[in-house]
Each structure stands twice: as structure tokens, then as C-alpha cells.
mmCIF file of C-alpha atoms and ligand atoms in Angstrom:
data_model
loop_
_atom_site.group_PDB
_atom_site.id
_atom_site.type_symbol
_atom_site.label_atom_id
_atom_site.label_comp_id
_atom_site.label_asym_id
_atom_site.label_seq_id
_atom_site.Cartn_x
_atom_site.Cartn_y
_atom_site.Cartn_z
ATOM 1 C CA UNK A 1 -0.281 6.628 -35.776
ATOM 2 C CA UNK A 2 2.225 5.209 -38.406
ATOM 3 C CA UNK A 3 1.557 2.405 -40.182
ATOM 4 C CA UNK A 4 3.817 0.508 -42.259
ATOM 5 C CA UNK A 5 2.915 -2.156 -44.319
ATOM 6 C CA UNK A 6 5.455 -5.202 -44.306
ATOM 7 C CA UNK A 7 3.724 -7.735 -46.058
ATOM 8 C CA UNK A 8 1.015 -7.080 -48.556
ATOM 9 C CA UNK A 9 0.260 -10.170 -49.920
ATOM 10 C CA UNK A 10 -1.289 -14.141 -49.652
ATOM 11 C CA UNK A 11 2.334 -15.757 -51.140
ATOM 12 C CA UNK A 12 5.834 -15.303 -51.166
ATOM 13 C CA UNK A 13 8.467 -14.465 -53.901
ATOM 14 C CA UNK A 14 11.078 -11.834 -54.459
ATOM 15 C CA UNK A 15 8.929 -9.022 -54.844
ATOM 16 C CA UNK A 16 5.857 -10.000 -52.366
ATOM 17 C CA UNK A 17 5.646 -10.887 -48.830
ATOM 18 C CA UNK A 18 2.870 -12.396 -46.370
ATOM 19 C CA UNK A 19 1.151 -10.343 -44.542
ATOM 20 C CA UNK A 20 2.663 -8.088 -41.487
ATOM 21 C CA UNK A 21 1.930 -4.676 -40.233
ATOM 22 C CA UNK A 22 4.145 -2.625 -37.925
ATOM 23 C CA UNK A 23 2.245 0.255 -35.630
ATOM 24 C CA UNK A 24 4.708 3.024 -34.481
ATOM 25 C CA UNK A 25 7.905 1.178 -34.941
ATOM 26 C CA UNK A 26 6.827 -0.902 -32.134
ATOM 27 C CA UNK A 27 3.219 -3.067 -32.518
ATOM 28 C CA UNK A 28 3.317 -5.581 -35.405
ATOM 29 C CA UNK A 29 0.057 -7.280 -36.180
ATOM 30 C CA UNK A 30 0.772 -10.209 -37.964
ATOM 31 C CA UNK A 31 3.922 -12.253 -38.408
ATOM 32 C CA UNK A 32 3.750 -12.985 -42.274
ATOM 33 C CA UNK A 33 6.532 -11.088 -43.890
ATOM 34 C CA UNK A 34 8.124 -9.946 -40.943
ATOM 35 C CA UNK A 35 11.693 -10.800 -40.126
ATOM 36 C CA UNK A 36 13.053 -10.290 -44.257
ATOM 37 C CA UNK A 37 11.093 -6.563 -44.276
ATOM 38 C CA UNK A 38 12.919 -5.406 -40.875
ATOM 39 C CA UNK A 39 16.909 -4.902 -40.094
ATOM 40 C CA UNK A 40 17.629 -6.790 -36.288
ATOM 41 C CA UNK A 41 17.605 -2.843 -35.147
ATOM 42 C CA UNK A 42 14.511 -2.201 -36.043
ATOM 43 C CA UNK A 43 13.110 -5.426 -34.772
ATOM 44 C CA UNK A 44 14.592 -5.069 -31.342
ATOM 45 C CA UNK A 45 12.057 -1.943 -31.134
ATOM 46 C CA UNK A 46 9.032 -4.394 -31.235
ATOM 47 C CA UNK A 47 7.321 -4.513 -27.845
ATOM 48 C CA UNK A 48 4.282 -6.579 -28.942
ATOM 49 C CA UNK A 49 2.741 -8.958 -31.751
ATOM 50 C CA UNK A 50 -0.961 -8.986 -32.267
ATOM 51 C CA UNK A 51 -1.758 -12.689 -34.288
ATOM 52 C CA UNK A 52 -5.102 -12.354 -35.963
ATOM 53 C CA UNK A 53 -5.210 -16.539 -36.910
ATOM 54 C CA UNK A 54 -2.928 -19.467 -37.349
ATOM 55 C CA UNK A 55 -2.639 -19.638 -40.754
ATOM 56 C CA UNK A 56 1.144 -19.800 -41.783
ATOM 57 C CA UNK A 57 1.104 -16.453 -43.685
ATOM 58 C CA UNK A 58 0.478 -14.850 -40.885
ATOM 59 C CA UNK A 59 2.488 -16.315 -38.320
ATOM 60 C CA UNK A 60 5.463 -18.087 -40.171
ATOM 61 C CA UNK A 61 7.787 -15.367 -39.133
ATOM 62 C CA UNK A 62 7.238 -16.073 -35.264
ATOM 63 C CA UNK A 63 10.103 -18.325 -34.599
ATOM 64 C CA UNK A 64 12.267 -16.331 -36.772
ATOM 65 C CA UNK A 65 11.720 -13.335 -34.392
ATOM 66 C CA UNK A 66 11.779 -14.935 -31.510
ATOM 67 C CA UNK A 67 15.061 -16.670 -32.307
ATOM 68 C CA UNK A 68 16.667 -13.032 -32.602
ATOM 69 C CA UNK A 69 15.126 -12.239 -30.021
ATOM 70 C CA UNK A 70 16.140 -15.357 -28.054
ATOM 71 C CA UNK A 71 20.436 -14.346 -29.335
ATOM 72 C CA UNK A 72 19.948 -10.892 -27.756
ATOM 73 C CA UNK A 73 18.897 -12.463 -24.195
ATOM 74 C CA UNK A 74 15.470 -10.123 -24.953
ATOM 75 C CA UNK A 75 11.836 -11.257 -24.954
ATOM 76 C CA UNK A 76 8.835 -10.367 -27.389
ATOM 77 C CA UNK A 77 5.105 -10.403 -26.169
ATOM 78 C CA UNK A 78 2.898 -12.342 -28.274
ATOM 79 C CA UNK A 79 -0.888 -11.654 -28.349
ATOM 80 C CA UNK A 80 -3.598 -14.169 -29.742
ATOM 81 C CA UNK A 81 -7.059 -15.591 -28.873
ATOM 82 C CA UNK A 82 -6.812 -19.540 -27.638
ATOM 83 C CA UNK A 83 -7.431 -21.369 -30.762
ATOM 84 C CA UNK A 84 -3.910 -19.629 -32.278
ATOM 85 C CA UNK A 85 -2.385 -20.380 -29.256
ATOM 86 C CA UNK A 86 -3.272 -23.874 -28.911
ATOM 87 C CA UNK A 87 -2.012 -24.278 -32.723
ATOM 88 C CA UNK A 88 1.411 -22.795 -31.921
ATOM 89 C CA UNK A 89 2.165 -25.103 -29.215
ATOM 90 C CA UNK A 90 1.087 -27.933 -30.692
ATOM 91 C CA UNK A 91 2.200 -27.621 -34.371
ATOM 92 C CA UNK A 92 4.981 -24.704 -34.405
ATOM 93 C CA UNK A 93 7.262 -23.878 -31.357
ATOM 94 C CA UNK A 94 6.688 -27.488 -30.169
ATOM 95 C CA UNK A 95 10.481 -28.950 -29.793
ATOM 96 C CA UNK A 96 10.703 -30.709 -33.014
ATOM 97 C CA UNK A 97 11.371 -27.970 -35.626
ATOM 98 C CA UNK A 98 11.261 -25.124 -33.903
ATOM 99 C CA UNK A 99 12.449 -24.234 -29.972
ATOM 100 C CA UNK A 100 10.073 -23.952 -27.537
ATOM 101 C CA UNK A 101 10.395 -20.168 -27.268
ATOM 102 C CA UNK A 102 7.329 -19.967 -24.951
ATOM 103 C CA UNK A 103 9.424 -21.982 -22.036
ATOM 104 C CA UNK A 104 13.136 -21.372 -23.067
ATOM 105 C CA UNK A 105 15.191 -20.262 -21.322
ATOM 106 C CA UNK A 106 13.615 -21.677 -18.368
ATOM 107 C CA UNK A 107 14.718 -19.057 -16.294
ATOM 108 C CA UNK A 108 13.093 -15.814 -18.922
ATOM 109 C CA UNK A 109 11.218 -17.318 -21.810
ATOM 110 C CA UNK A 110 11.870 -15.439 -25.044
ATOM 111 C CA UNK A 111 8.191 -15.516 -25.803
ATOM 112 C CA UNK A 112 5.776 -13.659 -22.716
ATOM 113 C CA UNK A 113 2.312 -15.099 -24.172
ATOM 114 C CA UNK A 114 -0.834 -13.568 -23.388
ATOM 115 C CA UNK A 115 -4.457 -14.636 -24.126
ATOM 116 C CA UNK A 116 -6.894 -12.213 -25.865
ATOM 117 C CA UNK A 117 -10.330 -12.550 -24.967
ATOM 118 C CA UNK A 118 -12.954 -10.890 -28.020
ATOM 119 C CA UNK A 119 -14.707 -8.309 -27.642
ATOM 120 C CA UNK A 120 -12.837 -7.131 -24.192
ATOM 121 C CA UNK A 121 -10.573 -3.860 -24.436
ATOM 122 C CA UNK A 122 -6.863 -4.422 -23.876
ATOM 123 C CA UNK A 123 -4.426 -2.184 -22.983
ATOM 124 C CA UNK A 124 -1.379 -2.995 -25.047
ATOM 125 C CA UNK A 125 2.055 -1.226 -25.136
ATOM 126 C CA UNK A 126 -0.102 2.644 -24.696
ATOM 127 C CA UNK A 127 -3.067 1.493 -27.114
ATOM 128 C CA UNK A 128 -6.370 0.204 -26.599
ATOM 129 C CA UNK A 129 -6.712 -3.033 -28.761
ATOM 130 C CA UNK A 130 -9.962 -4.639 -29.448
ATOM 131 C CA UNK A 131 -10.258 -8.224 -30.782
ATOM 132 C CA UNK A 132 -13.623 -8.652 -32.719
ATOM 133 C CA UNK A 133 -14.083 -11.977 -34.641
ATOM 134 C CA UNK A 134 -14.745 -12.350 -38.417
ATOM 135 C CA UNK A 135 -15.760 -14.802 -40.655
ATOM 136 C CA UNK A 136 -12.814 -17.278 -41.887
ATOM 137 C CA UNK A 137 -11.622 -21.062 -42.155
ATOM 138 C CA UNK A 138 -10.338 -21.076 -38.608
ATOM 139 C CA UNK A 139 -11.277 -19.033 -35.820
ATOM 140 C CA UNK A 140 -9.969 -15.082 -36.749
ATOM 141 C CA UNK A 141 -10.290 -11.673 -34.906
ATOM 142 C CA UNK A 142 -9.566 -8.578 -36.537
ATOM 143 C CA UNK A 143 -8.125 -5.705 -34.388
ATOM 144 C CA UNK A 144 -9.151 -2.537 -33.488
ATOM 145 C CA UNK A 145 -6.101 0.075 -32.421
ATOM 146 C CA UNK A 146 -7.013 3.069 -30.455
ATOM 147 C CA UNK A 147 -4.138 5.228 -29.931
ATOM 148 C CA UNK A 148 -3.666 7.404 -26.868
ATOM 149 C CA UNK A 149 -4.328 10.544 -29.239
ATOM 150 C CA UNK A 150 -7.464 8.986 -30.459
ATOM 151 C CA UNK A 151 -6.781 7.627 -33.826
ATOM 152 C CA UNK A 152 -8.502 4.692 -34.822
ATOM 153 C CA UNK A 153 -7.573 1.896 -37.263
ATOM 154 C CA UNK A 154 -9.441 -1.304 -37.890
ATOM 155 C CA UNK A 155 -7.480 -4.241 -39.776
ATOM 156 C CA UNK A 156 -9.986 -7.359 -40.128
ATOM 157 C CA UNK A 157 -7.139 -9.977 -41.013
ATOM 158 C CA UNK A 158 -8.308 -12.812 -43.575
ATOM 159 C CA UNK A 159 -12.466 -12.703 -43.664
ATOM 160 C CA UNK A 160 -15.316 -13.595 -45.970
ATOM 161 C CA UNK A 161 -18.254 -11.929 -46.131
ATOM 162 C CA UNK A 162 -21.066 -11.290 -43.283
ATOM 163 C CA UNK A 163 -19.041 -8.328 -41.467
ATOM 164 C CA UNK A 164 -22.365 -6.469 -39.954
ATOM 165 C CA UNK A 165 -22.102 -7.619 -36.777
ATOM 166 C CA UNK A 166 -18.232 -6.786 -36.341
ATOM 167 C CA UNK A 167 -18.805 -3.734 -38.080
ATOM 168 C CA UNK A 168 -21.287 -2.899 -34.981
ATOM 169 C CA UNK A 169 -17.828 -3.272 -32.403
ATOM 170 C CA UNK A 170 -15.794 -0.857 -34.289
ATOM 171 C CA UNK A 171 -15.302 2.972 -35.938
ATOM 172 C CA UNK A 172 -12.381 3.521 -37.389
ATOM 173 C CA UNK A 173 -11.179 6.222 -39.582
ATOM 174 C CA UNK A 174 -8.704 3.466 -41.373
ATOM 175 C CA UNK A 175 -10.090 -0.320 -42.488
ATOM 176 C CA UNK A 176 -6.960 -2.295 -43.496
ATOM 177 C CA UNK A 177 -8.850 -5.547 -44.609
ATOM 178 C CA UNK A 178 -8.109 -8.128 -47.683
ATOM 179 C CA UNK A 179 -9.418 -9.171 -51.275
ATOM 180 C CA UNK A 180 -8.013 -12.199 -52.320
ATOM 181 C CA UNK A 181 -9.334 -12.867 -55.188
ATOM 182 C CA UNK A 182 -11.322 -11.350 -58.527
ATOM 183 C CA UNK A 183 -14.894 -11.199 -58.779
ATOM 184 C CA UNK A 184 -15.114 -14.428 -61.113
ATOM 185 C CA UNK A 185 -13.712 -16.517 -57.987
ATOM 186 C CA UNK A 186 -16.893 -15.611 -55.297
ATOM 187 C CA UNK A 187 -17.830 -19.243 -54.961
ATOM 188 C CA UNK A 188 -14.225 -19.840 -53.827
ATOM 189 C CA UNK A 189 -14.310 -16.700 -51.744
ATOM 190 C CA UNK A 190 -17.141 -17.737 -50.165
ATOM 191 C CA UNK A 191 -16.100 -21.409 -49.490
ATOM 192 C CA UNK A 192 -12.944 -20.266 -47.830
ATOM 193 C CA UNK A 193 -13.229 -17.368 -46.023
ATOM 194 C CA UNK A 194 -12.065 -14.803 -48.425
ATOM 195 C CA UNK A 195 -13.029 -11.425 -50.360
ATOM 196 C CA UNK A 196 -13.369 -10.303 -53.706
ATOM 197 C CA UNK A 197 -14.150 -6.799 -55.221
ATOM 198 C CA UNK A 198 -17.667 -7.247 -55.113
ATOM 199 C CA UNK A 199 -17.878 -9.027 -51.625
ATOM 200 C CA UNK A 200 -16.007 -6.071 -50.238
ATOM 201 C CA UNK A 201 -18.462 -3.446 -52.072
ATOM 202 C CA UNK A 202 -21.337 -5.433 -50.118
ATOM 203 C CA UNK A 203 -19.761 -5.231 -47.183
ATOM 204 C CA UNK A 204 -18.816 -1.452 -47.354
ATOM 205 C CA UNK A 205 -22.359 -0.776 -47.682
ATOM 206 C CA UNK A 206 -23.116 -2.789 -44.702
ATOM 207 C CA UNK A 207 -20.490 -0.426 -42.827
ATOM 208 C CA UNK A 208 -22.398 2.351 -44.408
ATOM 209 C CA UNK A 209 -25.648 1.471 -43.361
ATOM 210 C CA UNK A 210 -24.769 0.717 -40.063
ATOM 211 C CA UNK A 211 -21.870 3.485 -39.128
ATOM 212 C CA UNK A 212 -23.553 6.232 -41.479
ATOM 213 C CA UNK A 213 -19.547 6.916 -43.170
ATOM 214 C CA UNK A 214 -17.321 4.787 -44.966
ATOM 215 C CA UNK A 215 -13.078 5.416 -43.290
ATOM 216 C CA UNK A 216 -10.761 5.222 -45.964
ATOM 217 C CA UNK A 217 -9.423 1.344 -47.377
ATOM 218 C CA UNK A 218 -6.334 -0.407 -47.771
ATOM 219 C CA UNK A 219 -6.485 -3.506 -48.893
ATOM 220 C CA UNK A 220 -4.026 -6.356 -48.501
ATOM 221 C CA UNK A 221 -3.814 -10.230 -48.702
ATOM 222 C CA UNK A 222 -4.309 -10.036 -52.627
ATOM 223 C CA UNK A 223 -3.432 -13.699 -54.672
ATOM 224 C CA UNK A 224 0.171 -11.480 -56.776
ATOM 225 C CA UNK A 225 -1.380 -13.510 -59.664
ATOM 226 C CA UNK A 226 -4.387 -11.850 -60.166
ATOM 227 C CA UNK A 227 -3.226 -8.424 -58.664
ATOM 228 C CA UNK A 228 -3.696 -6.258 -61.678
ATOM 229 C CA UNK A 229 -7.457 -7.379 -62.509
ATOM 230 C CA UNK A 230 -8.209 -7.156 -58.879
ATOM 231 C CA UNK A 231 -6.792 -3.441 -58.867
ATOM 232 C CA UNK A 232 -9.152 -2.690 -61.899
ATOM 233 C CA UNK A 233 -12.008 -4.389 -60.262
ATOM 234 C CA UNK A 234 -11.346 -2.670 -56.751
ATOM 235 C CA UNK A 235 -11.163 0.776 -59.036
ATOM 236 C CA UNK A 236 -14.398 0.103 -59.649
ATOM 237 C CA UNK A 237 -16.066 -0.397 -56.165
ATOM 238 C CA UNK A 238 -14.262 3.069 -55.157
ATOM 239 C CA UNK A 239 -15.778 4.866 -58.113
ATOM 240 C CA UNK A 240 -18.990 3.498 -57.413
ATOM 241 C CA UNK A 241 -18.759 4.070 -53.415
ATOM 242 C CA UNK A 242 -16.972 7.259 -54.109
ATOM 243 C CA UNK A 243 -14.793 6.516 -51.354
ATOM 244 C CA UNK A 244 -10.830 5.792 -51.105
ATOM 245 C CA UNK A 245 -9.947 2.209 -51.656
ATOM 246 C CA UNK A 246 -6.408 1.138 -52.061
ATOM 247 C CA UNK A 247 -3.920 -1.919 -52.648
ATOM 248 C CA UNK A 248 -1.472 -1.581 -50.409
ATOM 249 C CA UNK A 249 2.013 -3.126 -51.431
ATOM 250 C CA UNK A 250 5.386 -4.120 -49.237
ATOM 251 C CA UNK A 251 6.974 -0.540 -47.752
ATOM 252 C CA UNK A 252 3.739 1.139 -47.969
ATOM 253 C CA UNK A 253 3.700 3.979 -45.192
ATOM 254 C CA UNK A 254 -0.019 4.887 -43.985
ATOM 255 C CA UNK A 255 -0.447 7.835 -41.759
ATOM 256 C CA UNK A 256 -3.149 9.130 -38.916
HETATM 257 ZN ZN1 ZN B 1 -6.165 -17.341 -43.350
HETATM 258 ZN ZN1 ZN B 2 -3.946 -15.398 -45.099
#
């Protein structure tokens, strides 16, 4: 399994994008940073996109795919749970500002939607995807990939704290998840659904405790403003863990 990390980040400039991951060249998890990271070659090779919430750094890039898609008379599958389905009909490809991808053309909509039930095993484009929900503002799975040679990556999309019971669903050997913040913004953390440093040590033990190993981490969704201290601080957990635990950044290649 290849994983390339589009979008590492919570905002946009120059030199960061939202978040996006691309699987193999063809499974994209996320729609953050997607369409600026990708030529319209390399996007045509996308079979399927895997939305872990409706926040707009994670799905902004969805009409902007779809509309390429849309000029090349080809379609994209989109995958989601209800809630980020409901919020993309209502609020995004509704008519207004964006097409309605999911019903144009009328005779082959660009968009093939298809609901994603937690905690049931999919079998998507030749992996085995499992939604498990985590703790954010608005209802969010993280996704487990299986690969059809076994290899097993977890990415939890934006959560806060209280992870034991996902961690229960899952085993992988790679846990893509976020810290958005430094340690001296938990409250905020907490309030909104996010993770700092020391929220993510806590909840590496809890994987600890209950898997018996720790895979290796990448982390994403940092805040670019406080990237440096958060690198420092997440130095810190991975000394004290012993374990790998990395920022990832926009190009970033992971292997499996
Ligand atoms: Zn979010
Ligand atoms: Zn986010």
C-alpha cells in the first residue's frame, strides 16, 4: 500500500493544504487539498472517495473533482455515512453554487453516491474499508483500509479524545490521525473535537493497553501556526512512548 499525503494541514496558503490522502493512485480519503495537489491525469485514476465528515477542509475539493470529472463524460464514486451526505445535498452540490453532480447528467450522474454504514466491512475498489466513528463536532468515522495483501492502515480523520472504544474495531500497522493544536490549547481541544500532544500520548496508551503494540504515527490536520511547537511537543510523546510519531507534510509518500 502507497500512501501519499495531499493535504497535511487544518488551513490553506501557498505552502499548506487541507487535508486529502490518496491510496494506490486510486482511493482518496478526504477531499481537502485535493484537486491543486493532483495533475487531471492523475485524477482521472481515482476510482473512489472515502469522506470522513462534512467539514469544508475535508470536502471542499468535491465539486472541483467532480466538475473534471463531469468535462471528461466520467463519474467518481463518493463514499460517506448519512449525516455527510445529507450536508452535501443540502448545503454544497445543491443547484445554487455548485451543480448538482449527484443527478447531472440525468442520463449518468457524475457523482455514483453510496452510503456507509459503521462498523460494517465494505468492499471498495479491491480493499476492505471499515468505518468506525470517533469523537468530533459533527458526526465523523475514521477508516480502516485492508488491502488484498493484508496491510492495514487506520486514519481517524478530525477526533478528540476518548478513542478506546474505536481502538477496540481496528489493528493497524499505520495510524494516520491529527493534532491540531499545542498542549496549552486542551480546553479548546477538548471543546471541539480536536488533539493535542498530550491528548494523543493518552490515547496511544489506551491503544497500548488495549491492542498490546503501538503501529507507527503520522500525524496530520496540524493549525501551520503552531506547527513547529507542536513538532517539539509531539517529539516528546515519541521519546517518551518510544515509538515512531511523525508530522506528515503535503507530498509526503508513506509505504506498507
Ligand atoms: Zn472537522
Ligand atoms: Zn478538519
Amino acid at each position: 500500500m502507497n500512501i501519499q499525503v495531499l493535504g497535511a494541514h487544518n488551513c490553506e496558503s501557498q505552502n499548506s493544504r487541507f487535508i486529502s490522502l490518496l491510496i494506490d493512485d486510486i482511493l482518496v480519503i478526504d477531499a481537502g487539498g485535493l484537486t491543486s495537489s493532483l495533475s487531471f491525469a492523475a485524477q482521472q485514476k481515482i476510482k473512489a472517495i472515502l469522506l470522513t465528515h462534512q467539514h469544508y477542509d475535508h470536502i471542499r475539493d468535491v465539486p472541483a473533482i467532480a466538475m473534471n470529472f463531469y468535462l471528461c463524460g466520467a463519474t467518481i464514486n463518493i463514499y460517506s455515512t448519512q449525516p455527510v451526505y445529507n450536508a452535501l445535498t443540502t448545503y454544497l452540490l445543491d443547484g445554487k453554487l455548485y451543480p448538482k453532480f449527484l443527478e447531472q447528467p440525468q442520463e449518468n450522474p457524475t457523482i455514483k453516491f453510496s452510503l456507509i454504514k459503521p462498523y460494517k466491512i465494505e468492499q471498495i475498489e479491491g480493499y476492505s474499508v471499515l468505518a468506525v466513528k470517533v469523537n468530533h463536532a459533527v458526526p465523523t468515522v475514521g477508516y480502516q483500509i485492508t488491502s488484498s495483501d493484508g496491510k492495514i492502515l487506520f486514519y481517524t480523520g478530525d477526533t478528540g479524545p476518548g478513542l478506546a472504544g474505536c481502538w477496540e474495531q481496528v489493528s493497524p500497522q499505520l495510524l494516520i490521525t491529527e493534532v491540531t493544536a499545542t498542549n496549552k490549547y486542551e480546553e479548546f481541544a477538548k471543546e471541539s473535537g480536536h488533539l493535542t500532544p498530550s491528548l494523543l500520548r493518552q490515547e496511544l496508551t489506551s491503544f497500548q493497553g488495549i491492542k498490546g503494540y503501538l503501529p507507527q504515527v503520522v500525524v496530520v490536520h496540524m493549525n501551520p501556526e503552531l506547527e513547529r511547537e507542536i513538532e517539539t511537543e509531539i517529539a516528546a510523546v515519541a521519546q517518551a512512548l518510544n515509538n515512531s510519531i511523525t508530522l506528515a507534510y503535503e507530498g509526503m509518500q508513506l509505504r506498507l
